[in-house]
Every structure is written in C-alpha cells, then in structure tokens.
Amino acid sequence: MTTAVASPPSPPRSTSPFASMTPEQIESFGEEIDAIRHRLLEERGERDVNYIRGVIRAQRGLEAGGRALLWAGVFPPAWLAGTAALSLTKILDNMEIGHNVMHGQFDWTNDPKLSGSRFEWDTACPADQWRHSHNYMHHTHTNIVGKDRDIGYGVLRMSEDQPWTPYYLGNPLWAVLLATFFQYGVALHDLEVERLFGGEADLAEKRVLARGIWEKVRRQTLKDYVLFPALSGPLFVFPLAGNATANLARNLWAFTIIFCGHFPEGTHEFSEEETAEETRGQWYYRQVLGSANLSGGPLFHILSGNLSFQIEHHLFPDLPANRYAEVSVEVQEVCERYGVPYNVGPLHQQFGSVARKICRLALPERPAVLGPAGVVLDGLGGATRKLGSTVKRLARKLPLNA
Amino acid sequence: MPPTLSLPPGRRLLDAFAGPHGIDGYLEQLDPLLVTGECRAEVVAAERGTEESVTLTLRPNRAWDGFQAGQFVRVAVEIDGVRHQRCYSPASREGRRPTLEITVKRHPGGLVSNFLADRAEPGMVLGLSQAEGDFRLPRPLPGSTLLIAGGSGITPLIAMLRSLLAEGRERSVALLHYAPDPARAIYREELERLAGGSPSFQLLRSYTRAPGAGELDGHFSPRHLQRVEPPFAEAEAFACGPPALLDAVRGAWAVGREQRLHIESFVPPDLAPAGEPGEGAIRFACSRIEAPNSGASLLEQAEAAGIAASFGCRMGICHTCTRRKLAGTHRNLITGETSSEPDEEIQLCVSAALGDLTLAL
C-alpha cells in the first residue's frame, strides 16, 4: 500500500497554485493524463458491465435478505443481521452503484438500466438534482471557493478562503448534525438554502426543486418508516428501528468518505480568478491538488464507492470506477515525475485531519479577536487532536485498513 | 421509477415497496424474462437456413403486445458490454402468439447481423421493442395483394403472406421475389411449398445472378408486372428491399395509383453512408424542429435552433446534456471516434453530426 504523504497545511497563497510548473509542463502533464483516459476508453467493455451488474445483484439480494430479517426483527440476531445487511445495501446503492452510474460511467453500454440520466437511488436526494449539483457544479468547479458548494455544503467552513463569521463557531456541531442527517443535507444541496436567505436565488425555480425533494423524501419515508414496518404488524418497531439505523449508518459513512475526499490538510482550494481561463492541463492539475485518496483493502474501496480513489475519480469522473484502483498506480507515477502532490492516507489519518480542520476553521485566523472564548475553542481543538489519535489507535486494529 | 396514476393500485403499492428501483429491479435478478415493464425475448430455436442468414424463433415475455404483419421490432443484443439495437420484421403470422420469428441476414462488416448469425443459440436473451411501423396489411384485408421483395426485404412480406394465406384462401396473393441465386433466397423452400399448396398464391422468382433459374429474369422491371394475375393495378401492393429496387417499383406505378403502393425501405445502419460535418440536417424529434447541420456541436446547434437543452460543463465531463440519438452518425469531438449506432446516448456538448442526424430532444 502506498505511504501517506502528510503535506503540511498550505500556507496562505500569494501566487497561483499553477506557479510551481511552467505552462508547458502543465500541458505535458495533462497530455499524459489524457493518454490514460483514452486507454481506459478503449479498454472498457464486458468486464466493467459484469462488475457493476454483479454489485447491483449483490445489493438487491442483500436488500431482500435484510428486509426479510428485519421483518422478524423481534429476534435480536435477525435484527442485527438485517440492520447490517440493509446498511450495506444502502451504502452500495448510493456509493458504488448510484454515484457511479449517475456520473454516466456506464452510458456507453446503452443499457437503459445503467443510464446515468435515468438512474434513481435509495436516498432522499432526487437523482436529477444530484446530477446538477454534483456532476456539474462540484466536478467542473472542484474546490473553487464560491462555485463548488461541496466546500462545506453551504453549512460548514472548510476553507480559510471562506470569510469567518460567528456562525462558524458552531462548525464542529454543524458537522455532527450534517453527518447525522447527511441524506437530507444532500437532498437540500441543490436548493442552495443559504442563497435563498440571502435573497440571491430565484424563488419560482427553487419551488420546483423543493417539490421534487418533497416527493422523493415522501416516497423514501413511506417505504422505510411506514410500509415495511407495517408488514410486521404489532412488532413494527423492530423494522422501523432497523431501517432508521441503516439510514443513519449510511449517512455517517457517506459523510466520512466524502469529507475525506477534498478536505484533509494539504488539499488546495482555488479562486474564481485563478481558474478563469483554465486549460485542460490546468483543469487536471486542479483536480489532483483538490482531492485526496484513502488507502485500504478491496472491500473498503467498494464500500467507499471507489471514492477512496478521489483523485482518479476527479480526473476521470465518467469512466468506470472499478478501474480506478489499477490506474491509480500510473496516475501516482505521473504525479511523482511532475512533482504534483498526490495526497493519500488511511481513513483514520485523513478523517482526523478533516476533523481538526473543522475545529480549526470554527475560529477566525486570529483567535485573539474572540478574547477568552477563543482560548476555550483553541482548547477544544487540542481535545479533538487527542480524540483523533485515539481513533487512529482503534482503527489500526480494524481489518478495513489492511 | 416514480409510480404513475395510470397503474393499478396494487401495482403502485408494490412499486412503493420496491422503490426507487421498482419491482423489475428485483425480479430481473431472478430471471431476466420476469420483468414487467420492458419487452425481452428468449431465443428458443436458431436455424441456419442459408449460409448468409439465421432464422430465430423468439419467445417474448409478457410485456410484449404482439404485432401486425409488415411491422418491425427493435432487437437488442449485447456485444462486449455494449447494447446494440437493430430493426427486424417478424416473419411469422401476425397476432399475439407465444413465439415470433425473425430472419437475420449477414451484412458484410455488420456487427449485429454477424454476431447473431454466428452466436445466436437457444437460451440467449435479447431485448425487444413493441412493434412499430405503418407498413402493414390494411383491415379489412384487400381482395388481391401484390408483394415485391428483394433480398432480406422478404421478411415483412413473408409475415403478410402467411397471415393472408391463413385467413382466407379465396384472396389472391402474388409475390415477386428477387434474390441473387437460389442458394441465397431466404425462405425459398417454404415459398415453394406454399405455392404448391395454395392455388390463390402466385410465386414469381427472379435470380439476378442465375438467369433461367426462376420464373423471371433480371432486376425488377414493369414487364415483370405483366405476369401477375389478376392485373397488378387492382391489387394493394407492398414492396420491401434495397433502395434501387424500391426506386424502380415507384417508377412503375402510374400517378393516381400510388396510394395503393406501400413501400418499406431498410438500410442497415452499418451501411448507411455518413455525411460530412457541415452536411445534411439535424432533426430535433421532440421539438419537431429541423435545421441544417452547421457542423458545430449538437448542443450549440440545439441552442441556435431555440431549444432550451440542459447543459453543464460544456467539456464532456458532467453528462448533463446527454440525450438519445435516434439515428445518424456522430463524431465525438474529444476522441474523434464516430458511431452510426441508432438509439444511442450521446453527450451533445462534445458531439457533432456527420450528415443527417435525429435527436430525441
């Protein structure tokens, strides 16, 4: 497994992040990445379709099994197994299947069931809104502060370039809430609620989006919290609790993986000015600088939806994700040759780094302006660091990070 | 899939349980033919009638509504992970029956026809569409019918012939059948058998590369029509075959009688000639707009035509502008690859048309 590159926090920039290479070097870097892309385009075929269909088959089977076990959830082993199966189901559906299929990674198959523009997933966010906020807004404008709303989801302060306000004192608390209710956070993402309050958004347009979200949330709630529990009659509370736990498990897992993709220390943010006239080479370069990978075993990569290869995903968002592992070796080699930082580390390390950033950015860059409150919050930051190292020790014992 | 109001309440409840993938998302894991919302068919027999063709007997699933003789279905096969669709005219008698028959003739370089001719075996599952097309027998059936077939254009006409002969022996049917030689004449043996067994069916064959082997010689000419009994002018005529044959047939029908002539042309997409970047026209099928092809990206052309197509990155990354190309050849502006595949999802922002192209937009 690759060793972690623990880059120091990026210093406040006075020059463009593109300044470390000559324009020719950046274009030649881009051409090498393009060559990998073209090879992948040529190679994709039966193997990739068989892979995604295999995952879909496993997910549908696990779901049927999980729901059957939860129906009999009054027996504790059935409840535990059913809840675990349903959690895995939702994680697979959202991350390895939904996220990847909806990127259009399998559009070339012409199979309507694998069509990115028609796929719908088992979560609160309507697929068409996700395609806009994620595939377009986030993937095109990755880590551009002011354009990429994945920087904090409109709720958190994740970059020094976001101006500090006292609201962000709650950064750690908002993060815990966002993680807990992540599917709803994602569902509201395209609505840009914070822009609504700011009066910047078109209300009529947002009303259409809100209706779409309401319809989807209603169907999801009906299924998980009414219909399936009702099948168990008076014992409805067991499937109800199992379904809620599975949704929570998926929420926490998805939040963890997604926040590790762009916010560990060492990832860069960009301004609209410095990316205004970007070439394809610079676009690739920005994707690498703005993303971070997670190291781990094959099962971990599948459960992360291959977002553990966030760098490769951002270079090739519409190519089958099951190929990221094999191309990551080449991408890393190209990056090394050009001196482009390739940020990779195990989950506990990357997440610890994200947690510290969430706490650090709760404060303005000069905590002195806060007086005594700043000192307290600074102490909180230290406590988080300690918590991080405890998590790290525990995680070493887990097989996931083999 | 969101439940729609047209579905029965029981089905809507089932889909509410099975959402968002729908009940089919689970049924197809048990057996691909169990799906209720999509037509599929299993190959139950594959008979290599000539060296150049294979006749497949298909058993469609319950979603399929049957067809009328002369119509076509889209058959989908998956080759190296990619689904390809081609139109075939069922050759069996019309109606909703347990099986239907299609005959696939090899085209030189044809991806799907050669795949099916080489690989189709009982047990293979194919995609199927509902029957389409206005080329079909009128109701009530005409008193006399003339069928003109060239090459694999025989398949819709065989369906008509079989349906006509099954429904009433007092009706007269004549078939002008053009093929290069007897060995390459699809359905030759069955036609001979039918002609021997039914006095109301007149079979006139011309083998263009084997003069003297059939009742007629050479390519279609108005002289051939003189041989038809009763006179062709009184008959409802149906012609299907290569473009040259159809042009000759059209020329033989005098003005005033052309409404009794029905023509179906099919050119396999592998053989359809692609135009140049600035040639032909773009048809936006859903908006009912046609505009000359400027050669620019299809997204820019849609916008120039006043269509509000959704888009995102405009650089081939986000797939927001992905739409279905119904027909035509396009070139991917990033990879330079071209494709003439019908019914294909393409990214409008990085695709340009080579000649005529139809979009579901």
GROMACS .gro file of C-alpha atoms in nm, chain A:
model
  402
    1MET     CA    1   0.000   0.000   0.000
    2THR     CA    2   0.116   0.347  -0.074
    3THR     CA    3   0.261   0.554   0.201
    4ALA     CA    4   0.089   0.862   0.325
    5VAL     CA    5   0.205   1.198   0.207
    6ALA     CA    6   0.122   1.412   0.504
    7SER     CA    7   0.160   1.753   0.348
    8PRO     CA    8   0.174   2.046   0.584
    9PRO     CA    9  -0.121   2.286   0.585
   10SER     CA   10  -0.098   2.503   0.277
   11PRO     CA   11   0.036   2.846   0.364
   12PRO     CA   12  -0.175   3.145   0.264
   13ARG     CA   13  -0.110   3.178  -0.107
   14SER     CA   14   0.026   3.484  -0.269
   15THR     CA   15   0.084   3.315  -0.604
   16SER     CA   16  -0.127   3.089  -0.822
   17PRO     CA   17  -0.114   2.717  -0.737
   18PHE     CA   18  -0.023   2.667  -1.102
   19ALA     CA   19   0.300   2.864  -1.049
   20SER     CA   20   0.511   2.563  -0.943
   21MET     CA   21   0.518   2.431  -1.301
   22THR     CA   22   0.576   2.603  -1.633
   23PRO     CA   23   0.274   2.619  -1.865
   24GLU     CA   24   0.447   2.366  -2.093
   25GLN     CA   25   0.496   2.124  -1.802
   26ILE     CA   26   0.130   2.153  -1.705
   27GLU     CA   27   0.016   2.080  -2.060
   28SER     CA   28   0.253   1.785  -2.091
   29PHE     CA   29   0.119   1.657  -1.755
   30GLY     CA   30  -0.234   1.693  -1.894
   31GLU     CA   31  -0.141   1.501  -2.207
   32GLU     CA   32  -0.011   1.210  -2.001
   33ILE     CA   33  -0.334   1.202  -1.801
   34ASP     CA   34  -0.533   1.222  -2.126
   35ALA     CA   35  -0.337   0.925  -2.260
   36ILE     CA   36  -0.450   0.719  -1.959
   37ARG     CA   37  -0.806   0.836  -2.020
   38HIS     CA   38  -0.800   0.732  -2.384
   39ARG     CA   39  -0.660   0.392  -2.300
   40LEU     CA   40  -0.941   0.340  -2.045
   41LEU     CA   41  -1.199   0.447  -2.303
   42GLU     CA   42  -1.069   0.185  -2.542
   43GLU     CA   43  -1.047  -0.090  -2.283
   44ARG     CA   44  -1.387  -0.056  -2.123
   45GLY     CA   45  -1.616  -0.342  -2.211
   46GLU     CA   46  -1.780  -0.657  -2.086
   47ARG     CA   47  -1.563  -0.679  -1.774
   48ASP     CA   48  -1.690  -0.342  -1.646
   49VAL     CA   49  -2.056  -0.418  -1.719
   50ASN     CA   50  -2.024  -0.754  -1.548
   51TYR     CA   51  -1.870  -0.583  -1.247
   52ILE     CA   52  -2.144  -0.324  -1.196
   53ARG     CA   53  -2.418  -0.580  -1.262
   54GLY     CA   54  -2.254  -0.805  -1.003
   55VAL     CA   55  -2.264  -0.524  -0.747
   56ILE     CA   56  -2.627  -0.449  -0.835
   57ARG     CA   57  -2.714  -0.817  -0.797
   58ALA     CA   58  -2.542  -0.831  -0.456
   59GLN     CA   59  -2.716  -0.512  -0.345
   60ARG     CA   60  -3.065  -0.628  -0.447
   61GLY     CA   61  -3.008  -0.967  -0.283
   62LEU     CA   62  -2.875  -0.811   0.038
   63GLU     CA   63  -3.170  -0.575   0.046
   64ALA     CA   64  -3.428  -0.852   0.005
   65GLY     CA   65  -3.248  -1.057   0.272
   66GLY     CA   66  -3.207  -0.762   0.506
   67ARG     CA   67  -3.572  -0.661   0.485
   68ALA     CA   68  -3.682  -1.020   0.541
   69LEU     CA   69  -3.464  -1.046   0.851
   70LEU     CA   70  -3.593  -0.714   0.985
   71TRP     CA   71  -3.950  -0.833   0.934
   72ALA     CA   72  -3.862  -1.088   1.202
   73GLY     CA   73  -3.655  -0.826   1.385
   74VAL     CA   74  -3.807  -0.915   1.722
   75PHE     CA   75  -3.533  -1.181   1.741
   76PRO     CA   76  -3.211  -0.993   1.823
   77PRO     CA   77  -2.980  -1.188   1.586
   78ALA     CA   78  -3.225  -1.129   1.299
   79TRP     CA   79  -3.243  -0.758   1.386
   80LEU     CA   80  -2.867  -0.721   1.396
   81ALA     CA   81  -2.808  -0.916   1.074
   82GLY     CA   82  -3.096  -0.740   0.897
   83THR     CA   83  -2.980  -0.396   1.002
   84ALA     CA   84  -2.623  -0.472   0.894
   85ALA     CA   85  -2.745  -0.604   0.558
   86LEU     CA   86  -2.968  -0.304   0.498
   87SER     CA   87  -2.689  -0.062   0.593
   88LEU     CA   88  -2.459  -0.229   0.341
   89THR     CA   89  -2.740  -0.224   0.085
   90LYS     CA   90  -2.786   0.150   0.116
   91ILE     CA   91  -2.414   0.215   0.112
   92LEU     CA   92  -2.368   0.004  -0.203
   93ASP     CA   93  -2.675   0.157  -0.368
   94ASN     CA   94  -2.571   0.515  -0.302
   95MET     CA   95  -2.196   0.495  -0.336
   96GLU     CA   96  -2.074   0.217  -0.564
   97ILE     CA   97  -2.386   0.195  -0.782
   98GLY     CA   98  -2.583   0.522  -0.774
   99HIS     CA   99  -2.300   0.771  -0.760
  100ASN     CA  100  -2.101   0.597  -1.032
  101VAL     CA  101  -2.389   0.512  -1.265
  102MET     CA  102  -2.528   0.866  -1.235
  103HIS     CA  103  -2.194   1.004  -1.348
  104GLY     CA  104  -2.269   0.839  -1.683
  105GLN     CA  105  -1.987   0.589  -1.623
  106PHE     CA  106  -2.194   0.320  -1.797
  107ASP     CA  107  -2.384   0.530  -2.054
  108TRP     CA  108  -2.171   0.372  -2.327
  109THR     CA  109  -2.342   0.038  -2.262
  110ASN     CA  110  -2.673   0.181  -2.393
  111ASP     CA  111  -2.845  -0.029  -2.126
  112PRO     CA  112  -3.142   0.176  -2.001
  113LYS     CA  113  -3.093   0.026  -1.652
  114LEU     CA  114  -2.739   0.165  -1.640
  115SER     CA  115  -2.823   0.502  -1.793
  116GLY     CA  116  -2.684   0.790  -1.589
  117SER     CA  117  -2.969   1.021  -1.678
  118ARG     CA  118  -3.241   0.774  -1.573
  119PHE     CA  119  -3.100   0.608  -1.262
  120GLU     CA  120  -3.274   0.681  -0.930
  121TRP     CA  121  -3.118   0.591  -0.596
  122ASP     CA  122  -3.225   0.487  -0.248
  123THR     CA  123  -3.174   0.818  -0.067
  124ALA     CA  124  -3.363   1.141  -0.005
  125CYS     CA  125  -3.196   1.342  -0.280
  126PRO     CA  126  -3.376   1.330  -0.618
  127ALA     CA  127  -3.136   1.192  -0.878
  128ASP     CA  128  -3.180   1.475  -1.128
  129GLN     CA  129  -3.093   1.741  -0.868
  130TRP     CA  130  -2.788   1.543  -0.763
  131ARG     CA  131  -2.672   1.523  -1.123
  132HIS     CA  132  -2.675   1.901  -1.138
  133SER     CA  133  -2.520   1.985  -0.801
  134HIS     CA  134  -2.264   1.706  -0.812
  135ASN     CA  135  -2.176   1.610  -1.170
  136TYR     CA  136  -2.178   1.964  -1.294
  137MET     CA  137  -2.129   2.213  -1.009
  138HIS     CA  138  -1.887   2.010  -0.800
  139HIS     CA  139  -1.696   1.818  -1.066
  140THR     CA  140  -1.650   2.108  -1.304
  141HIS     CA  141  -1.569   2.366  -1.038
  142THR     CA  142  -1.390   2.137  -0.791
  143ASN     CA  143  -1.262   2.327  -0.488
  144ILE     CA  144  -1.324   2.671  -0.637
  145VAL     CA  145  -1.443   2.872  -0.339
  146GLY     CA  146  -1.769   3.044  -0.427
  147LYS     CA  147  -1.855   2.798  -0.704
  148ASP     CA  148  -1.812   2.449  -0.560
  149ARG     CA  149  -2.083   2.420  -0.297
  150ASP     CA  150  -1.939   2.092  -0.173
  151ILE     CA  151  -1.695   2.311   0.020
  152GLY     CA  152  -1.890   2.286   0.344
  153TYR     CA  153  -2.226   2.213   0.177
  154GLY     CA  154  -2.332   2.569   0.246
  155VAL     CA  155  -2.325   2.484   0.617
  156LEU     CA  156  -1.962   2.443   0.722
  157ARG     CA  157  -1.649   2.649   0.690
  158MET     CA  158  -1.395   2.421   0.523
  159SER     CA  159  -1.153   2.673   0.375
  160GLU     CA  160  -0.964   2.978   0.501
  161ASP     CA  161  -1.091   3.148   0.187
  162GLN     CA  162  -1.448   3.138   0.325
  163PRO     CA  163  -1.474   3.456   0.535
  164TRP     CA  164  -1.525   3.380   0.903
  165THR     CA  165  -1.849   3.480   1.080
  166PRO     CA  166  -1.955   3.400   1.439
  167TYR     CA  167  -2.196   3.139   1.294
  168TYR     CA  168  -1.893   2.923   1.222
  169LEU     CA  169  -1.817   2.893   1.595
  170GLY     CA  170  -2.065   2.605   1.565
  171ASN     CA  171  -1.859   2.441   1.288
  172PRO     CA  172  -1.796   2.113   1.483
  173LEU     CA  173  -2.159   2.093   1.594
  174TRP     CA  174  -2.290   2.170   1.246
  175ALA     CA  175  -2.059   1.896   1.113
  176VAL     CA  176  -2.201   1.637   1.354
  177LEU     CA  177  -2.554   1.737   1.257
  178LEU     CA  178  -2.474   1.730   0.886
  179ALA     CA  179  -2.319   1.384   0.920
  180THR     CA  180  -2.620   1.250   1.113
  181PHE     CA  181  -2.874   1.383   0.866
  182PHE     CA  182  -2.646   1.366   0.566
  183GLN     CA  183  -2.906   1.233   0.319
  184TYR     CA  184  -3.123   1.536   0.388
  185GLY     CA  185  -2.823   1.768   0.367
  186VAL     CA  186  -2.750   1.624   0.024
  187ALA     CA  187  -3.119   1.647  -0.072
  188LEU     CA  188  -3.130   2.018   0.013
  189HIS     CA  189  -2.796   2.082  -0.155
  190ASP     CA  190  -2.925   2.196  -0.494
  191LEU     CA  191  -3.180   2.420  -0.325
  192GLU     CA  192  -2.897   2.646  -0.203
  193VAL     CA  193  -3.093   2.741   0.107
  194GLU     CA  194  -2.828   2.987   0.225
  195ARG     CA  195  -2.863   3.176  -0.102
  196LEU     CA  196  -3.241   3.181  -0.053
  197PHE     CA  197  -3.197   3.360   0.277
  198GLY     CA  198  -2.955   3.594   0.109
  199GLY     CA  199  -3.224   3.674  -0.147
  200GLU     CA  200  -2.990   3.580  -0.434
  201ALA     CA  201  -3.188   3.288  -0.576
  202ASP     CA  202  -3.495   3.273  -0.798
  203LEU     CA  203  -3.784   3.161  -0.577
  204ALA     CA  204  -4.003   3.016  -0.852
  205GLU     CA  205  -3.718   2.799  -0.975
  206LYS     CA  206  -3.645   2.683  -0.622
  207ARG     CA  207  -4.009   2.594  -0.564
  208VAL     CA  208  -3.990   2.336  -0.844
  209LEU     CA  209  -3.678   2.188  -0.685
  210ALA     CA  210  -3.843   2.186  -0.342
  211ARG     CA  211  -4.142   1.997  -0.479
  212GLY     CA  212  -3.909   1.737  -0.629
  213ILE     CA  213  -3.730   1.695  -0.295
  214TRP     CA  214  -4.059   1.669  -0.106
  215GLU     CA  215  -4.188   1.398  -0.346
  216LYS     CA  216  -3.871   1.194  -0.310
  217VAL     CA  217  -3.848   1.234   0.068
  218ARG     CA  218  -4.215   1.135   0.096
  219ARG     CA  219  -4.162   0.814  -0.103
  220GLN     CA  220  -3.845   0.723   0.088
  221THR     CA  221  -4.010   0.790   0.425
  222LEU     CA  222  -4.320   0.596   0.331
  223LYS     CA  223  -4.114   0.293   0.232
  224ASP     CA  224  -3.869   0.282   0.525
  225TYR     CA  225  -4.087   0.415   0.807
  226VAL     CA  226  -4.442   0.310   0.717
  227LEU     CA  227  -4.477   0.031   0.461
  228PHE     CA  228  -4.208  -0.213   0.568
  229PRO     CA  229  -4.269  -0.165   0.943
  230ALA     CA  230  -4.643  -0.216   0.880
  231LEU     CA  231  -4.568  -0.563   0.742
  232SER     CA  232  -4.454  -0.666   1.090
  233GLY     CA  233  -4.787  -0.563   1.245
  234PRO     CA  234  -4.759  -0.501   1.621
  235LEU     CA  235  -4.385  -0.569   1.604
  236PHE     CA  236  -4.340  -0.275   1.366
  237VAL     CA  237  -4.090  -0.106   1.595
  238PHE     CA  238  -3.815  -0.356   1.506
  239PRO     CA  239  -3.805  -0.297   1.130
  240LEU     CA  240  -3.862   0.073   1.196
  241ALA     CA  241  -3.557   0.092   1.422
  242GLY     CA  242  -3.356  -0.124   1.181
  243ASN     CA  243  -3.440   0.099   0.884
  244ALA     CA  244  -3.358   0.413   1.080
  245THR     CA  245  -3.026   0.264   1.192
  246ALA     CA  246  -2.939   0.162   0.835
  247ASN     CA  247  -3.014   0.513   0.710
  248LEU     CA  248  -2.801   0.659   0.991
  249ALA     CA  249  -2.513   0.420   0.920
  250ARG     CA  250  -2.519   0.514   0.555
  251ASN     CA  251  -2.533   0.885   0.645
  252LEU     CA  252  -2.230   0.869   0.873
  253TRP     CA  253  -2.031   0.655   0.632
  254ALA     CA  254  -2.108   0.869   0.328
  255PHE     CA  255  -2.022   1.189   0.517
  256THR     CA  256  -1.694   1.042   0.637
  257ILE     CA  257  -1.585   0.923   0.292
  258ILE     CA  258  -1.698   1.235   0.110
  259PHE     CA  259  -1.536   1.477   0.352
  260CYS     CA  260  -1.212   1.281   0.327
  261GLY     CA  261  -1.217   1.340  -0.048
  262HIS     CA  262  -1.142   1.712  -0.053
  263PHE     CA  263  -1.074   1.844   0.296
  264PRO     CA  264  -0.775   1.666   0.452
  265GLU     CA  265  -0.486   1.904   0.516
  266GLY     CA  266  -0.281   1.953   0.204
  267THR     CA  267  -0.570   1.973  -0.042
  268HIS     CA  268  -0.595   2.306  -0.217
  269GLU     CA  269  -0.878   2.545  -0.279
  270PHE     CA  270  -0.885   2.783  -0.571
  271SER     CA  271  -1.031   3.121  -0.650
  272GLU     CA  272  -1.255   3.203  -0.944
  273GLU     CA  273  -0.989   3.440  -1.083
  274GLU     CA  274  -0.705   3.191  -1.093
  275THR     CA  275  -0.919   2.930  -1.272
  276ALA     CA  276  -1.095   3.166  -1.513
  277GLU     CA  277  -0.902   3.081  -1.829
  278GLU     CA  278  -0.811   2.724  -1.747
  279THR     CA  279  -0.657   2.484  -2.000
  280ARG     CA  280  -0.732   2.112  -1.995
  281GLY     CA  281  -0.390   2.051  -1.837
  282GLN     CA  282  -0.463   2.303  -1.562
  283TRP     CA  283  -0.807   2.150  -1.508
  284TYR     CA  284  -0.646   1.808  -1.448
  285TYR     CA  285  -0.384   1.967  -1.222
  286ARG     CA  286  -0.655   2.136  -1.013
  287GLN     CA  287  -0.843   1.805  -0.977
  288VAL     CA  288  -0.532   1.637  -0.831
  289LEU     CA  289  -0.445   1.926  -0.600
  290GLY     CA  290  -0.802   1.949  -0.474
  291SER     CA  291  -0.856   1.579  -0.399
  292ALA     CA  292  -0.724   1.323  -0.152
  293ASN     CA  293  -0.723   0.944  -0.161
  294LEU     CA  294  -0.783   0.684   0.109
  295SER     CA  295  -0.571   0.373   0.128
  296GLY     CA  296  -0.730   0.040   0.218
  297GLY     CA  297  -0.828  -0.307   0.102
  298PRO     CA  298  -1.059  -0.407  -0.185
  299LEU     CA  299  -1.373  -0.428   0.031
  300PHE     CA  300  -1.305  -0.083   0.171
  301HIS     CA  301  -1.273   0.058  -0.181
  302ILE     CA  302  -1.604  -0.098  -0.289
  303LEU     CA  303  -1.786   0.034   0.019
  304SER     CA  304  -1.644   0.380  -0.042
  305GLY     CA  305  -1.787   0.364  -0.394
  306ASN     CA  306  -1.423   0.385  -0.507
  307LEU     CA  307  -1.426   0.741  -0.376
  308SER     CA  308  -1.118   0.623  -0.191
  309PHE     CA  309  -0.965   0.695  -0.532
  310GLN     CA  310  -1.096   1.050  -0.520
  311ILE     CA  311  -0.803   1.178  -0.730
  312GLU     CA  312  -0.866   0.928  -1.010
  313HIS     CA  313  -1.241   0.989  -0.979
  314HIS     CA  314  -1.190   1.361  -1.031
  315LEU     CA  315  -0.961   1.306  -1.328
  316PHE     CA  316  -1.198   1.055  -1.491
  317PRO     CA  317  -1.542   1.107  -1.332
  318ASP     CA  318  -1.726   0.940  -1.619
  319LEU     CA  319  -1.507   0.631  -1.656
  320PRO     CA  320  -1.598   0.306  -1.476
  321ALA     CA  321  -1.489   0.342  -1.113
  322ASN     CA  322  -1.386  -0.022  -1.088
  323ARG     CA  323  -1.081   0.078  -1.297
  324TYR     CA  324  -0.958   0.350  -1.061
  325ALA     CA  325  -0.752   0.110  -0.849
  326GLU     CA  326  -0.544  -0.010  -1.144
  327VAL     CA  327  -0.490   0.334  -1.298
  328SER     CA  328  -0.403   0.491  -0.962
  329VAL     CA  329  -0.057   0.335  -0.991
  330GLU     CA  330   0.004   0.514  -1.321
  331VAL     CA  331  -0.151   0.841  -1.207
  332GLN     CA  332   0.067   0.842  -0.897
  333GLU     CA  333   0.376   0.774  -1.107
  334VAL     CA  334   0.294   1.062  -1.344
  335CYS     CA  335   0.232   1.293  -1.047
  336GLU     CA  336   0.564   1.197  -0.891
  337ARG     CA  337   0.751   1.273  -1.212
  338TYR     CA  338   0.597   1.618  -1.237
  339GLY     CA  339   0.625   1.690  -0.866
  340VAL     CA  340   0.248   1.716  -0.825
  341PRO     CA  341   0.148   1.633  -0.466
  342TYR     CA  342  -0.059   1.312  -0.455
  343ASN     CA  343  -0.243   1.311  -0.124
  344VAL     CA  344  -0.316   0.964   0.011
  345GLY     CA  345  -0.352   0.821   0.359
  346PRO     CA  346  -0.552   0.573   0.564
  347LEU     CA  347  -0.904   0.665   0.670
  348HIS     CA  348  -0.826   0.742   1.035
  349GLN     CA  349  -0.544   0.977   0.938
  350GLN     CA  350  -0.738   1.162   0.667
  351PHE     CA  351  -1.053   1.185   0.876
  352GLY     CA  352  -0.855   1.303   1.178
  353SER     CA  353  -0.712   1.573   0.960
  354VAL     CA  354  -1.060   1.675   0.838
  355ALA     CA  355  -1.192   1.684   1.196
  356ARG     CA  356  -0.905   1.908   1.303
  357LYS     CA  357  -0.974   2.139   1.009
  358ILE     CA  358  -1.343   2.161   1.101
  359CYS     CA  359  -1.247   2.268   1.454
  360ARG     CA  360  -0.965   2.499   1.348
  361LEU     CA  361  -1.184   2.683   1.098
  362ALA     CA  362  -1.452   2.738   1.363
  363LEU     CA  363  -1.226   3.020   1.470
  364PRO     CA  364  -1.110   3.317   1.273
  365GLU     CA  365  -0.747   3.302   1.165
  366ARG     CA  366  -0.653   3.526   1.461
  367PRO     CA  367  -0.840   3.382   1.763
  368ALA     CA  368  -0.729   3.684   1.970
  369VAL     CA  369  -1.024   3.883   1.838
  370LEU     CA  370  -1.251   3.648   2.030
  371GLY     CA  371  -1.086   3.705   2.366
  372PRO     CA  372  -1.137   3.427   2.625
  373ALA     CA  373  -1.382   3.236   2.401
  374GLY     CA  374  -1.101   3.190   2.154
  375VAL     CA  375  -0.885   3.025   2.416
  376VAL     CA  376  -1.164   2.782   2.506
  377LEU     CA  377  -1.217   2.692   2.143
  378ASP     CA  378  -0.845   2.652   2.094
  379GLY     CA  379  -0.853   2.402   2.380
  380LEU     CA  380  -1.137   2.221   2.204
  381GLY     CA  381  -0.912   2.193   1.901
  382GLY     CA  382  -0.647   2.023   2.117
  383ALA     CA  383  -0.905   1.781   2.256
  384THR     CA  384  -1.005   1.689   1.901
  385ARG     CA  385  -0.644   1.612   1.819
  386LYS     CA  386  -0.633   1.374   2.115
  387LEU     CA  387  -0.959   1.214   2.005
  388GLY     CA  388  -0.808   1.177   1.658
  389SER     CA  389  -0.510   0.979   1.788
  390THR     CA  390  -0.739   0.753   1.992
  391VAL     CA  391  -0.945   0.683   1.681
  392LYS     CA  392  -0.620   0.615   1.497
  393ARG     CA  393  -0.511   0.356   1.755
  394LEU     CA  394  -0.851   0.185   1.738
  395ALA     CA  395  -0.858   0.192   1.359
  396ARG     CA  396  -0.526   0.008   1.338
  397LYS     CA  397  -0.700  -0.291   1.491
  398LEU     CA  398  -0.975  -0.285   1.228
  399PRO     CA  399  -0.928  -0.506   0.922
  400LEU     CA  400  -1.077  -0.239   0.692
  401ASN     CA  401  -0.748  -0.059   0.658
  402ALA     CA  402  -0.547  -0.367   0.576
   0.00000   0.00000   0.00000
